CSV table of C-alpha atoms in Angstrom, one decimal:
chain,number,residue,atom,x,y,z
A,138,ASN,CA,-9.4,-7.2,-16.7
A,139,ALA,CA,-9.6,-8.5,-13.2
A,140,GLY,CA,-6.5,-6.5,-12.1
A,141,VAL,CA,-4.9,-8.1,-9.1
A,142,THR,CA,-6.7,-11.0,-7.4
A,143,GLN,CA,-5.8,-12.8,-4.2
A,144,THR,CA,-6.9,-16.1,-2.8
A,145,PRO,CA,-8.0,-16.9,-0.2
A,146,LYS,CA,-9.8,-13.8,1.3
A,147,PHE,CA,-9.8,-15.2,4.8
A,148,ARG,CA,-7.9,-17.9,6.6
A,149,VAL,CA,-7.4,-19.1,10.1
A,150,LEU,CA,-4.4,-21.2,11.0
A,151,LYS,CA,-3.1,-22.9,14.1
A,152,THR,CA,0.5,-22.2,15.2
A,153,GLY,CA,2.9,-24.3,13.2
A,154,GLN,CA,0.6,-24.9,10.2
A,155,SER,CA,1.7,-23.9,6.8
A,156,MET,CA,-0.1,-22.2,3.9
A,157,THR,CA,0.4,-20.5,0.6
A,158,LEU,CA,-1.3,-17.2,-0.5
A,159,LEU,CA,-1.8,-16.8,-4.2
A,160,CYS,CA,-1.6,-13.5,-6.1
A,161,ALA,CA,-2.5,-13.2,-9.7
A,162,GLN,CA,-2.4,-10.3,-12.1
A,163,ASP,CA,-3.6,-10.0,-15.7
A,164,MET,CA,-1.9,-6.7,-16.6
A,165,ASN,CA,1.4,-8.2,-17.8
A,166,HIS,CA,3.3,-6.4,-15.1
A,167,GLU,CA,6.9,-7.3,-14.5
A,168,TYR,CA,7.0,-6.3,-10.8
A,169,MET,CA,5.0,-7.9,-8.0
A,170,TYR,CA,5.0,-7.3,-4.3
A,171,TRP,CA,3.7,-8.8,-1.0
A,172,TYR,CA,3.0,-6.5,1.9
A,173,ARG,CA,1.5,-7.0,5.3
A,174,GLN,CA,-0.6,-4.4,7.1
A,175,ASP,CA,-1.1,-4.4,10.9
A,176,PRO,CA,-3.4,-2.1,12.9
A,177,GLY,CA,-2.2,1.4,13.2
A,178,MET,CA,0.6,0.9,10.7
A,179,GLY,CA,1.3,1.4,7.1
A,180,LEU,CA,2.0,-1.4,4.7
A,181,ARG,CA,5.4,-3.1,5.1
A,182,LEU,CA,7.1,-4.9,2.2
A,183,ILE,CA,7.7,-8.6,2.8
A,184,HIS,CA,9.2,-9.8,-0.5
A,185,TYR,CA,9.1,-8.6,-4.1
A,186,SER,CA,9.9,-9.7,-7.6
A,187,VAL,CA,11.2,-7.8,-10.6
A,188,GLY,CA,10.4,-10.5,-13.1
A,189,GLU,CA,9.6,-14.1,-13.6
A,190,GLY,CA,12.0,-16.4,-11.7
A,191,THR,CA,13.3,-13.6,-9.5
A,192,THR,CA,12.6,-12.7,-5.9
A,193,ALA,CA,14.1,-10.3,-3.3
A,194,LYS,CA,13.7,-9.6,0.3
A,195,GLY,CA,11.8,-6.5,1.5
A,196,GLU,CA,11.6,-4.9,5.0
A,197,VAL,CA,10.1,-7.9,6.9
A,198,PRO,CA,11.0,-11.1,5.1
A,199,ASP,CA,11.6,-13.4,8.1
A,200,GLY,CA,9.1,-16.4,8.3
A,201,TYR,CA,8.0,-16.0,4.7
A,202,ASN,CA,9.1,-17.5,1.4
A,203,VAL,CA,8.0,-16.5,-2.1
A,204,SER,CA,8.1,-17.9,-5.6
A,205,ARG,CA,7.5,-16.3,-9.1
A,206,LEU,CA,7.4,-19.3,-11.4
A,207,LYS,CA,5.0,-17.6,-13.8
A,208,LYS,CA,5.0,-13.9,-14.6
A,209,GLN,CA,1.3,-13.5,-13.7
A,210,ASN,CA,1.5,-15.3,-10.3
A,211,PHE,CA,3.4,-14.5,-7.1
A,212,LEU,CA,3.0,-16.9,-4.2
A,213,LEU,CA,3.6,-16.2,-0.5
A,214,GLY,CA,4.3,-19.1,1.8
A,215,LEU,CA,4.3,-19.5,5.5
A,216,GLU,CA,6.2,-22.7,6.4
A,217,SER,CA,5.4,-22.6,10.2
A,218,ALA,CA,2.8,-20.0,11.0
A,219,ALA,CA,3.2,-17.9,14.2
A,220,PRO,CA,0.7,-15.6,16.0
A,221,SER,CA,2.9,-12.7,15.0
A,222,GLN,CA,2.0,-13.3,11.4
A,223,THR,CA,-1.7,-12.5,12.1
A,224,SER,CA,-2.2,-9.6,9.7
A,225,VAL,CA,-3.8,-8.5,6.5
A,226,TYR,CA,-1.7,-9.4,3.4
A,227,PHE,CA,-1.8,-7.4,0.2
A,228,CYS,CA,-0.3,-8.2,-3.1
A,229,ALA,CA,0.5,-5.5,-5.7
A,230,SER,CA,1.9,-5.3,-9.2
A,231,SER,CA,3.5,-2.6,-11.3
A,232,SER,CA,5.2,-2.1,-14.6
A,233,GLY,CA,8.4,-0.9,-13.0
A,234,ASP,CA,10.0,0.7,-10.1
A,235,TRP,CA,8.4,4.1,-10.4
A,236,ASP,CA,5.1,3.1,-11.8
A,237,GLU,CA,1.8,2.9,-10.1
A,238,GLN,CA,1.3,-0.2,-7.9
A,239,PHE,CA,-2.1,-1.8,-8.2
A,240,PHE,CA,-3.2,-3.6,-5.1
A,241,GLY,CA,-5.3,-6.7,-4.6
A,242,PRO,CA,-8.2,-6.8,-2.1
A,243,GLY,CA,-6.2,-8.4,0.6
A,244,THR,CA,-6.2,-11.7,2.6
A,245,ARG,CA,-7.0,-11.6,6.3
A,246,LEU,CA,-4.9,-14.2,8.1
A,247,THR,CA,-5.4,-15.2,11.7
A,248,VAL,CA,-2.9,-17.5,13.5
A,249,LEU,CA,-4.1,-18.9,16.7
B,210,GLY,CA,-14.0,-4.5,6.9
B,211,GLU,CA,-10.4,-4.7,8.1
B,212,SER,CA,-9.6,-2.7,11.2
B,213,VAL,CA,-6.5,-1.0,9.9
B,214,GLY,CA,-7.3,2.4,11.5
B,215,LEU,CA,-6.7,1.7,15.1
B,216,HIS,CA,-4.7,4.5,16.8
B,217,LEU,CA,-4.3,6.5,13.6
B,218,PRO,CA,-4.7,10.3,13.5
B,219,THR,CA,-8.2,11.3,12.4
B,220,LEU,CA,-9.4,14.3,10.4
B,221,SER,CA,-13.1,15.1,10.5
B,222,VAL,CA,-14.5,17.5,8.0
B,223,GLN,CA,-17.9,18.7,6.9
B,224,GLU,CA,-19.1,17.6,3.5
B,225,GLY,CA,-18.2,20.3,1.0
B,226,ASP,CA,-15.3,21.6,3.0
B,227,ASN,CA,-11.7,21.2,1.9
B,228,SER,CA,-9.5,18.6,3.6
B,229,ILE,CA,-5.7,18.8,4.1
B,230,ILE,CA,-3.9,15.6,5.1
B,231,ASN,CA,-0.3,15.9,6.1
B,232,CYS,CA,2.7,13.6,6.0
B,233,ALA,CA,6.3,14.0,7.2
B,234,TYR,CA,9.0,11.9,5.6
B,235,SER,CA,12.4,11.1,6.9
B,236,ASN,CA,14.7,10.4,4.0
B,237,SER,CA,16.0,13.6,2.3
B,238,ALA,CA,17.2,11.4,-0.6
B,239,SER,CA,13.6,10.2,-1.4
B,240,ASP,CA,12.6,11.5,-4.8
B,241,TYR,CA,9.2,10.1,-5.5
B,242,PHE,CA,6.1,10.3,-3.4
B,243,ILE,CA,2.6,8.9,-3.7
B,244,TRP,CA,-0.7,9.2,-1.9
B,245,TYR,CA,-3.0,6.2,-1.6
B,246,LYS,CA,-6.5,5.9,-0.4
B,247,GLN,CA,-7.8,2.8,1.4
B,248,GLU,CA,-11.4,2.2,1.9
B,249,SER,CA,-12.6,-0.3,4.5
B,250,GLY,CA,-12.1,-3.9,3.3
B,251,LYS,CA,-10.2,-2.9,0.2
B,252,GLY,CA,-6.6,-2.6,-1.0
B,253,PRO,CA,-4.9,0.8,-1.3
B,254,GLN,CA,-5.8,2.8,-4.4
B,255,PHE,CA,-3.4,5.3,-6.1
B,256,ILE,CA,-4.6,8.9,-5.9
B,257,ILE,CA,-1.7,11.1,-7.1
B,258,ASP,CA,2.1,11.2,-7.2
B,259,ILE,CA,4.8,13.8,-7.3
B,260,ARG,CA,8.5,13.7,-8.1
B,261,SER,CA,11.0,15.7,-6.1
B,262,ASN,CA,11.6,18.2,-9.0
B,263,MET,CA,8.1,19.5,-8.4
B,264,ASP,CA,6.5,21.5,-5.6
B,265,LYS,CA,2.9,21.0,-6.6
B,266,ARG,CA,0.8,18.7,-8.7
B,267,GLN,CA,-2.9,18.8,-9.3
B,268,GLY,CA,-5.4,16.1,-10.2
B,269,GLN,CA,-9.2,16.0,-10.2
B,270,ARG,CA,-10.2,17.6,-6.9
B,271,VAL,CA,-6.8,16.7,-5.3
B,272,THR,CA,-3.6,18.6,-5.0
B,273,VAL,CA,-0.3,17.3,-3.6
B,274,LEU,CA,2.3,19.8,-2.2
B,275,LEU,CA,5.9,18.9,-1.5
B,276,ASN,CA,8.1,20.9,0.7
B,277,LYS,CA,11.6,19.3,0.5
B,278,THR,CA,13.1,21.8,2.9
B,279,VAL,CA,11.1,20.5,5.8
B,280,LYS,CA,10.5,17.1,4.3
B,281,HIS,CA,6.7,17.5,4.3
B,282,LEU,CA,4.0,16.3,2.0
B,283,SER,CA,0.4,17.2,2.0
B,284,LEU,CA,-2.8,16.1,0.2
B,285,GLN,CA,-5.5,18.6,-0.4
B,286,ILE,CA,-9.0,17.4,-1.3
B,287,ALA,CA,-11.4,20.0,-2.5
B,288,ALA,CA,-15.1,19.9,-1.8
B,289,THR,CA,-14.8,16.8,0.3
B,290,GLN,CA,-17.5,14.2,-0.3
B,291,PRO,CA,-18.8,11.3,1.8
B,292,GLY,CA,-17.1,8.9,-0.7
B,293,ASP,CA,-13.8,10.4,0.3
B,294,SER,CA,-14.0,8.8,3.8
B,295,ALA,CA,-11.1,6.4,4.0
B,296,VAL,CA,-7.6,6.0,5.4
B,297,TYR,CA,-5.0,8.0,3.4
B,298,PHE,CA,-1.4,6.9,3.2
B,299,CYS,CA,1.6,8.7,1.9
B,300,ALA,CA,4.5,6.6,0.6
B,301,GLU,CA,8.0,7.5,-0.4
B,302,MET,CA,10.3,5.7,-2.8
B,303,ARG,CA,13.5,4.7,-1.2
B,304,GLY,CA,15.8,3.0,-3.7
B,305,ASN,CA,13.3,0.8,-5.6
B,306,LYS,CA,11.0,0.2,-2.7
B,307,LEU,CA,7.9,2.1,-1.5
B,308,VAL,CA,7.9,2.9,2.2
B,309,PHE,CA,4.4,3.7,3.6
B,310,GLY,CA,3.5,6.0,6.4
B,311,ALA,CA,1.0,4.9,9.1
B,312,GLY,CA,-2.0,6.7,7.6
B,313,THR,CA,-4.6,9.2,8.5
B,314,ILE,CA,-8.3,8.5,8.8
B,315,LEU,CA,-10.6,11.0,7.0
B,316,ARG,CA,-14.2,11.1,8.2
B,317,VAL,CA,-16.7,13.2,6.3
B,318,LYS,CA,-19.7,14.5,8.2
B,319,SER,CA,-22.9,15.0,6.2
């Protein structure tokens, strides 16, 4: 099993550009999450999904959109990137609310 | 690796000593807590969890203590090894979402 994978690993964008980060998991997990991690801070939840076709807002959803068209994939989109979105993005998946979350290796995004 | 440790509290321990990493949480209604370890350039990795109906839980070389009276959580690592060097995060479950603390850097001196 690959676990949780994320693509790309690194990306540099200019302000106003758009992009999509892809998260994939092969553990048949129902729940998937997108977090961002900034220097000196813990992870903050952007959006999450409790099943295929469902999404919900987390703590810091503004400027991001998500889609969960397939159970194994969770996409995070930035429609118009801003320098404030420079961060490391982590995807995670779990079987349920109170189950262990498995994290991907992260995507480092820089917005110039 | 990613520079996620800027301005975080740092604990330096000698190899072989025990480490204690502390965490304060704010929501007295939180009833599930988890410790994660994050090595440079990697995603967080689950270490151990504890539910609010327990005061202590032990794993392999790790122990988590929960003091609900003062809303304090600690992670004890026995016989700390160089491979334990990482950033450690506590997280609390609020509703159905995990809320992470800022983290503590653990440096192990050989």
